[in-house]
Coordinates of N, CA and C in Angstrom, one line a residue:
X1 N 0.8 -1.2 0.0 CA 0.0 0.0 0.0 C 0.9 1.2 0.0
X2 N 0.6 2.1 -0.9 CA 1.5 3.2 -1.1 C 0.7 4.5 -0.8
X3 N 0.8 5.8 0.2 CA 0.1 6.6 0.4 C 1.0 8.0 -0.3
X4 N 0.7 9.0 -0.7 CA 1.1 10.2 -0.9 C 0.4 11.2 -0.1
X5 N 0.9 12.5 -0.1 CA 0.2 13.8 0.8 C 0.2 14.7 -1.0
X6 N -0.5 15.0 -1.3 CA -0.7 15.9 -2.4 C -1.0 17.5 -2.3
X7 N -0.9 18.1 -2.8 CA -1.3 19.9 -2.9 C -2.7 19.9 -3.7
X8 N -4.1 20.3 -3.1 CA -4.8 20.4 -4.3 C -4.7 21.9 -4.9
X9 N -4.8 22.1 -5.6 CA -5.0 23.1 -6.0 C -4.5 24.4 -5.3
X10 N -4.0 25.9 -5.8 CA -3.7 27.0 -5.1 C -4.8 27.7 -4.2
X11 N -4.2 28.4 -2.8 CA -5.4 28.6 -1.8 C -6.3 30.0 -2.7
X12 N -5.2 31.1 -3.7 CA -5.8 31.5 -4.4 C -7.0 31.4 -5.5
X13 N -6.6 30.1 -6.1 CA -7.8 29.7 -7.3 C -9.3 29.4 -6.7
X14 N -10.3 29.6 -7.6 CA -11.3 29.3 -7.5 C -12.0 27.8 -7.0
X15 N -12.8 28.0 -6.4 CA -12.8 26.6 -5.7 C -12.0 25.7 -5.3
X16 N -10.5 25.8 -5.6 CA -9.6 24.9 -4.9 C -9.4 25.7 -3.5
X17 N -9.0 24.4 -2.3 CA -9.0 24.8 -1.2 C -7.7 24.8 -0.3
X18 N -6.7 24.4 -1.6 CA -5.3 24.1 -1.2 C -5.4 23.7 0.4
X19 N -5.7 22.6 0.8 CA -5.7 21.7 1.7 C -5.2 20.4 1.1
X20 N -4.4 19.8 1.9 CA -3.8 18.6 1.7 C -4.4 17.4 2.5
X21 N -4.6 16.5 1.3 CA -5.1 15.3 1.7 C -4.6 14.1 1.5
X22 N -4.9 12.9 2.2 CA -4.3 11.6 1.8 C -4.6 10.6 0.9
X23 N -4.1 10.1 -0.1 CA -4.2 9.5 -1.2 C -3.9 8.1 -0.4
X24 N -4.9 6.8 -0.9 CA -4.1 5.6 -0.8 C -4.5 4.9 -2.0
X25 N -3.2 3.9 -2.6 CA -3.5 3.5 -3.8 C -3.5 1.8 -3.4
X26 N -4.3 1.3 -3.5 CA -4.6 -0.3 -3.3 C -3.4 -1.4 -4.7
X27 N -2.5 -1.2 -4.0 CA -2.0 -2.0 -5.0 C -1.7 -3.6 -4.5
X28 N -2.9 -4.3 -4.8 CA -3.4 -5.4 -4.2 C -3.6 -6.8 -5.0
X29 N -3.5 -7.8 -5.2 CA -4.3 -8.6 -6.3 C -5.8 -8.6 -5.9
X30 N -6.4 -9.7 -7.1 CA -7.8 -9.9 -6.8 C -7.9 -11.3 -7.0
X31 N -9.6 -11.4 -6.5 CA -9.3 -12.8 -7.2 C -10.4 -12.3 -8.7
X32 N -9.9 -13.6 -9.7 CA -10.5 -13.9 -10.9 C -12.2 -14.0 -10.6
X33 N -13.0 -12.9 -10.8 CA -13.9 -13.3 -11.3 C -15.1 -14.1 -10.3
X34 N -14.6 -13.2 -9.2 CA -15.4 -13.2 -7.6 C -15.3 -12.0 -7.2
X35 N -16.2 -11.2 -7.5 CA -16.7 -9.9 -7.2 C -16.8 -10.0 -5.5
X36 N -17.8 -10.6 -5.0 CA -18.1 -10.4 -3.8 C -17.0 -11.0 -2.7
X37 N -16.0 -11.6 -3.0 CA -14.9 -12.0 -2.4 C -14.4 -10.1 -2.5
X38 N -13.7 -10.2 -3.6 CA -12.9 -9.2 -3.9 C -13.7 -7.7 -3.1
X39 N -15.2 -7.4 -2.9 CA -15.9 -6.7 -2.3 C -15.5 -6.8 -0.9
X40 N -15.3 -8.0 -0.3 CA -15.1 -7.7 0.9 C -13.8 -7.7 1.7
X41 N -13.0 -7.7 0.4 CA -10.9 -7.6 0.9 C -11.2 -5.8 0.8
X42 N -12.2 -5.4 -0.4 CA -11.6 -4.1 -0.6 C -12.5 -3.2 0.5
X43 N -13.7 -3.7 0.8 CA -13.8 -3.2 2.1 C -12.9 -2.8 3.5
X44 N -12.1 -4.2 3.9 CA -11.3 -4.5 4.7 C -10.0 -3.2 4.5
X45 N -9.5 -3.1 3.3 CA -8.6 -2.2 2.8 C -8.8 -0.7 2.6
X46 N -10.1 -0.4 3.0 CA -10.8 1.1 2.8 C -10.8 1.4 4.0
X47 N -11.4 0.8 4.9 CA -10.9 0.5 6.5 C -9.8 1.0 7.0
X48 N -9.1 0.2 6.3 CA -7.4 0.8 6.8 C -7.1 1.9 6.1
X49 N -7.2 2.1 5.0 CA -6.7 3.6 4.7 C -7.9 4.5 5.0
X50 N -8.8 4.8 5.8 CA -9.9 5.8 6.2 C -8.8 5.8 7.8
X51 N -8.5 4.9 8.0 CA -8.3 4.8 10.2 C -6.9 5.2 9.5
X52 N -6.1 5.1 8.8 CA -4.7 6.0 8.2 C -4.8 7.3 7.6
X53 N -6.2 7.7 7.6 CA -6.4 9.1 7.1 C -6.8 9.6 5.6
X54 N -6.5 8.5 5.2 CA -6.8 8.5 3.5 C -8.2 9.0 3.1
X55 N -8.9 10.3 2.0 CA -9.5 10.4 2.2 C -10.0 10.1 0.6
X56 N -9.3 9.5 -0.1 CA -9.6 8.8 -1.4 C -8.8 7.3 -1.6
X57 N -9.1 6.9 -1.9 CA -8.4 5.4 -2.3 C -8.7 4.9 -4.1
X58 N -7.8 4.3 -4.8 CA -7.9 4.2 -5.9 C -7.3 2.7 -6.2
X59 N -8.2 2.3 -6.4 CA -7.9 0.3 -6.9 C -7.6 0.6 -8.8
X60 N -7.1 -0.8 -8.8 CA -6.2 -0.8 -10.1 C -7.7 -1.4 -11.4
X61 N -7.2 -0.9 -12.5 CA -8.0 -1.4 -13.6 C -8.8 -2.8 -13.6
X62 N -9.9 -3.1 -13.7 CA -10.8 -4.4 -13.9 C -10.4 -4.9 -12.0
X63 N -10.0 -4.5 -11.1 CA -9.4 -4.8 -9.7 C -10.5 -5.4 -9.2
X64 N -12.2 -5.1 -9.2 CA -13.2 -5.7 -8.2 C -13.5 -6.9 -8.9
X65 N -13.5 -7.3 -10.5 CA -14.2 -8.8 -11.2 C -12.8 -9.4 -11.6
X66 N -11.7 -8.8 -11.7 CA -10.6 -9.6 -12.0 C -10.7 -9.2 -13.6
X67 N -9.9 -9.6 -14.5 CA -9.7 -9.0 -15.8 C -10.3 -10.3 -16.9
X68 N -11.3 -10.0 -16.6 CA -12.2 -11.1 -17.1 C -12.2 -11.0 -18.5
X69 N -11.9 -10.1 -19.4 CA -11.8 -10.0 -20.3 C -10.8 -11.0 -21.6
X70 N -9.7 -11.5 -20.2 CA -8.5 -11.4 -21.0 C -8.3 -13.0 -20.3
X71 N -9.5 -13.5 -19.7 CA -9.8 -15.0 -19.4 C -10.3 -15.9 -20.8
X72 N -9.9 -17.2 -20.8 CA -10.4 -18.2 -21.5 C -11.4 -18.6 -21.1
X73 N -11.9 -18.7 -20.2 CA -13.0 -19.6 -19.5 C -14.4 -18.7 -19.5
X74 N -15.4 -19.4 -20.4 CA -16.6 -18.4 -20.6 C -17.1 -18.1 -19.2
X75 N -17.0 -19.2 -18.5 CA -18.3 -18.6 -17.6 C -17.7 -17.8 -16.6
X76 N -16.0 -17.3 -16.9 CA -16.0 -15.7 -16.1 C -16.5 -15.0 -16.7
X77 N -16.6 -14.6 -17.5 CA -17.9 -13.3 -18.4 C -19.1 -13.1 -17.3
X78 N -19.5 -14.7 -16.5 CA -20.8 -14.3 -16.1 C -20.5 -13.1 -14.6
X79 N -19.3 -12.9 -14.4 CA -19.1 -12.1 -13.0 C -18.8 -11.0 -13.4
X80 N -19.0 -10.5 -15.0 CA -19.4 -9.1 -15.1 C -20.2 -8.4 -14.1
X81 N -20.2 -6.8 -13.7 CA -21.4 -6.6 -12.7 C -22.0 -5.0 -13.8
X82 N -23.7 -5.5 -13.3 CA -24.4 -4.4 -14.2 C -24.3 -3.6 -12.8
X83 N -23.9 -2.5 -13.6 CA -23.7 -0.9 -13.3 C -25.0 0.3 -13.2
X84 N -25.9 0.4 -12.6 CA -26.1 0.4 -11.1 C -26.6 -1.0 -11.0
X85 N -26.4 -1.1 -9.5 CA -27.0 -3.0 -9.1 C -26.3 -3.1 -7.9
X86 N -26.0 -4.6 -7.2 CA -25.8 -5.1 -6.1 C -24.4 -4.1 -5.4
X87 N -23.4 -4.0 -6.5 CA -21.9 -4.0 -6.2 C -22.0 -2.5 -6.0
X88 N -22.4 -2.0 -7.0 CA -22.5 -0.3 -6.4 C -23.1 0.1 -5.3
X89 N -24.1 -0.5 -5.1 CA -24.7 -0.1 -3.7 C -23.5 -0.4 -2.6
X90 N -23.3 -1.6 -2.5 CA -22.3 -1.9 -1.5 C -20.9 -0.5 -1.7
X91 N -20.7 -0.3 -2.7 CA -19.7 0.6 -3.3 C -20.0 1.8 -2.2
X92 N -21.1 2.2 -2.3 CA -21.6 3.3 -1.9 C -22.0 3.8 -0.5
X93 N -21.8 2.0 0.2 CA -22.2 2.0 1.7 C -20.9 1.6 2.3
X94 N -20.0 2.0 1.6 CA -18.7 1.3 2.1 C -18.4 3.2 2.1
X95 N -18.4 4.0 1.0 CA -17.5 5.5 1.4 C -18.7 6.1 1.9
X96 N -19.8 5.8 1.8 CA -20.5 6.9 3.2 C -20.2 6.7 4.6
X97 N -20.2 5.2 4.6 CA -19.8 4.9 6.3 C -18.1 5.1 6.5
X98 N -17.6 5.1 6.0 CA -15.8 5.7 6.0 C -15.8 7.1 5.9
X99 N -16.8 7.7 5.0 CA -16.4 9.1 4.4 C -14.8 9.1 3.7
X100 N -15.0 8.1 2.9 CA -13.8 7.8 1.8 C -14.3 7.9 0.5
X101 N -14.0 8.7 -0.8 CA -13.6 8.6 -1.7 C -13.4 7.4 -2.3
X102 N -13.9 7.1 -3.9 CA -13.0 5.7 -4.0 C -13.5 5.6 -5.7
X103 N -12.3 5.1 -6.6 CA -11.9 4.8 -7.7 C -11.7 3.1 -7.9
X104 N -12.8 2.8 -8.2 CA -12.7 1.7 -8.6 C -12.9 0.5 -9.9
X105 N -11.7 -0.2 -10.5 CA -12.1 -0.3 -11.6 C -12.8 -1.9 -11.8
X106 N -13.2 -2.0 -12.6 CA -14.3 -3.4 -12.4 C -14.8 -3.8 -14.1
X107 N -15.3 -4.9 -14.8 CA -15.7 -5.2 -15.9 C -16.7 -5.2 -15.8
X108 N -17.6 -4.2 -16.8 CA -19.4 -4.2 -16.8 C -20.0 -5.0 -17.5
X109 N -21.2 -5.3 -17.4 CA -21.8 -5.7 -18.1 C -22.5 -4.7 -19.2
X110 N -22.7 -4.4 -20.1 CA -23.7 -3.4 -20.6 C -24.7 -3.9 -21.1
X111 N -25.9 -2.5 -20.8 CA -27.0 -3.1 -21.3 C -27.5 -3.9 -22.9
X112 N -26.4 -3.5 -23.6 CA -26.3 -5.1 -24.1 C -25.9 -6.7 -24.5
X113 N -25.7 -6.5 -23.1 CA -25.0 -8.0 -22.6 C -23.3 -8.2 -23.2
X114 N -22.6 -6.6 -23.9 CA -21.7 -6.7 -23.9 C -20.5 -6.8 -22.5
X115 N -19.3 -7.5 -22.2 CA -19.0 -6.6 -21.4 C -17.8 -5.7 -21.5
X116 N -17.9 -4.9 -21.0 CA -16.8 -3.7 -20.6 C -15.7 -3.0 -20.2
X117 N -14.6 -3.0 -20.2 CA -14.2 -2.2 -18.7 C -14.3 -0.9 -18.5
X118 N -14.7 -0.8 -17.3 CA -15.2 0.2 -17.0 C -15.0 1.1 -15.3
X119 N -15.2 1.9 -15.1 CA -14.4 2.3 -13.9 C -15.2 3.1 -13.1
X120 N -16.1 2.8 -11.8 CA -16.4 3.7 -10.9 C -15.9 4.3 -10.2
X121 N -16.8 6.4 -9.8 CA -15.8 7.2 -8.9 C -17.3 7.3 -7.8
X122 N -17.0 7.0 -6.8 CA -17.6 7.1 -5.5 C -17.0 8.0 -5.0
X123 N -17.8 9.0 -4.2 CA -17.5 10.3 -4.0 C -17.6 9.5 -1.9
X124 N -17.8 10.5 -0.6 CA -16.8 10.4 0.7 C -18.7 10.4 0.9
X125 N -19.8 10.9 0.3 CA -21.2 10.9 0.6 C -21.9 9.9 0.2
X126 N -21.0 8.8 -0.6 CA -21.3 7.2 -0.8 C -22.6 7.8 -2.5
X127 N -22.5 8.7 -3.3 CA -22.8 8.9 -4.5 C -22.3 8.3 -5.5
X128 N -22.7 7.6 -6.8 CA -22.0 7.5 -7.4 C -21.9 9.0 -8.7
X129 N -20.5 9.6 -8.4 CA -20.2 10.6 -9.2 C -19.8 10.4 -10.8
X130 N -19.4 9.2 -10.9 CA -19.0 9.2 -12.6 C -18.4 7.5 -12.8
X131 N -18.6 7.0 -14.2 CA -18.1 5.9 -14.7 C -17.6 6.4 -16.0
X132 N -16.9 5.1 -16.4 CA -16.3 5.5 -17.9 C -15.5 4.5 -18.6
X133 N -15.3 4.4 -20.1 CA -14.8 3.4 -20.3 C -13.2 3.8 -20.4
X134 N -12.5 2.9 -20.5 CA -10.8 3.3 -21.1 C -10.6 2.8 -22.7
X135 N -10.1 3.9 -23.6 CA -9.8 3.3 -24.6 C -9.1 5.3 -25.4
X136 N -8.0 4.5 -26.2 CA -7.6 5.7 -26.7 C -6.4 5.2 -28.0
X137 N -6.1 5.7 -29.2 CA -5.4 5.5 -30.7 C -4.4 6.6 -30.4
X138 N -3.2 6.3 -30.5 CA -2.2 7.1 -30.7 C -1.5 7.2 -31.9
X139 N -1.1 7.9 -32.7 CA -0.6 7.5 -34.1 C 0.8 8.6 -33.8
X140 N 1.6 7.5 -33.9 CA 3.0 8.4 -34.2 C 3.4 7.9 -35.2
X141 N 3.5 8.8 -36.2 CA 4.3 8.6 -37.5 C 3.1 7.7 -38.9
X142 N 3.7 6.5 -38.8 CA 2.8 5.6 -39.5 C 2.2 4.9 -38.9
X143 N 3.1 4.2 -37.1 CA 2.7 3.2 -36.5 C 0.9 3.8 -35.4
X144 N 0.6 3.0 -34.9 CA -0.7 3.3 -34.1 C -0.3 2.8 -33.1
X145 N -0.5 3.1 -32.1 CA 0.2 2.7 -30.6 C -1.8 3.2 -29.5
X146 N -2.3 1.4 -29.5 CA -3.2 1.7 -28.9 C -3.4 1.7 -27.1
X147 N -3.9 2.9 -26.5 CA -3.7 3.0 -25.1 C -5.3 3.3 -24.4
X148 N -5.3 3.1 -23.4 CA -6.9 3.3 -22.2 C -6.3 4.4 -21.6
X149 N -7.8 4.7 -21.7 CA -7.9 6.4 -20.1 C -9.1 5.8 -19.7
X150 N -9.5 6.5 -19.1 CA -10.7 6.9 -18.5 C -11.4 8.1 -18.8
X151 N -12.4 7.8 -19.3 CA -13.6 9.2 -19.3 C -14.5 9.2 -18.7
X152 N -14.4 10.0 -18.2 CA -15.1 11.0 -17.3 C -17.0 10.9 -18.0
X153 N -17.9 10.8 -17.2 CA -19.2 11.6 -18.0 C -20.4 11.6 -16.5

């Protein structure tokens, strides 16, 4: 587990409050394709960085279903999770009762039974504030150099 102290923003600028807060970054395994396992390690670990002061936490890409995408075995596909549903609630009852922040990335399901990756931001009032997928084309020169972000919406 790796923590940082960050600068947000100047106490001058607009809405920034230049107060410093604690970042912790869950750099953790999961397991494959057991959501509700992996739900209750990352609870356990939200825990400890809220009682260490952290007032955001950020898990790694596909981190809550495991990288199901990049599995052989069909019937991990089925531990996709539909986005609002069981996992987000829990998502949501985990940073209101912490008052933690939290970035978490997970494989969706979409509503048409495609799945995803995709990435929830749970806000410290247990809201969900934003999802999004990762995907991005880089072209240098002639070659294409394909990479993931996150967007925002």
């Amino acid at each position: 587990n790796s923590e940082n102290r960050i600068k947000v923003g100047n106490p001058g600028d607009s809405g920034a409050s230049g107060q410093k807060f604690r970042i912790a970054l869950a750099c953790i395994n999961s397991k494959m394709a057991e959501p509700e396992v992996n739900l209750a390690r990352l609870e356990t670990v939200c825990e400890k960085a809220a009682r260490n002061g952290a007032r955001l936490i950020v898990f790694a890409e596909e981190w809550l279903t495991g990288s199901l995408n990049k599995s052989s075995r069909p019937e991990d596909a089925e531990a996709a999770l539909e986005i609002p549903g069981p996992a987000l609630e829990r998502l949501e009852e985990i940073a209101r009762r912490l008052k933690l922040s939290m970035v978490v990335g997970l494989v969706e399901k979409a509503p048409s039974g495609k799945c995803r990756n995709t990435c929830v931001v749970v806000d410290e009032k247990g809201y969900q504030v934003s999802s999004g997928i990762y995907f991005y084309k880089l072209r240098i020169k002639k070659d294409a150099l394909v990479k993931r972000m996150l967007l925002l919406r």
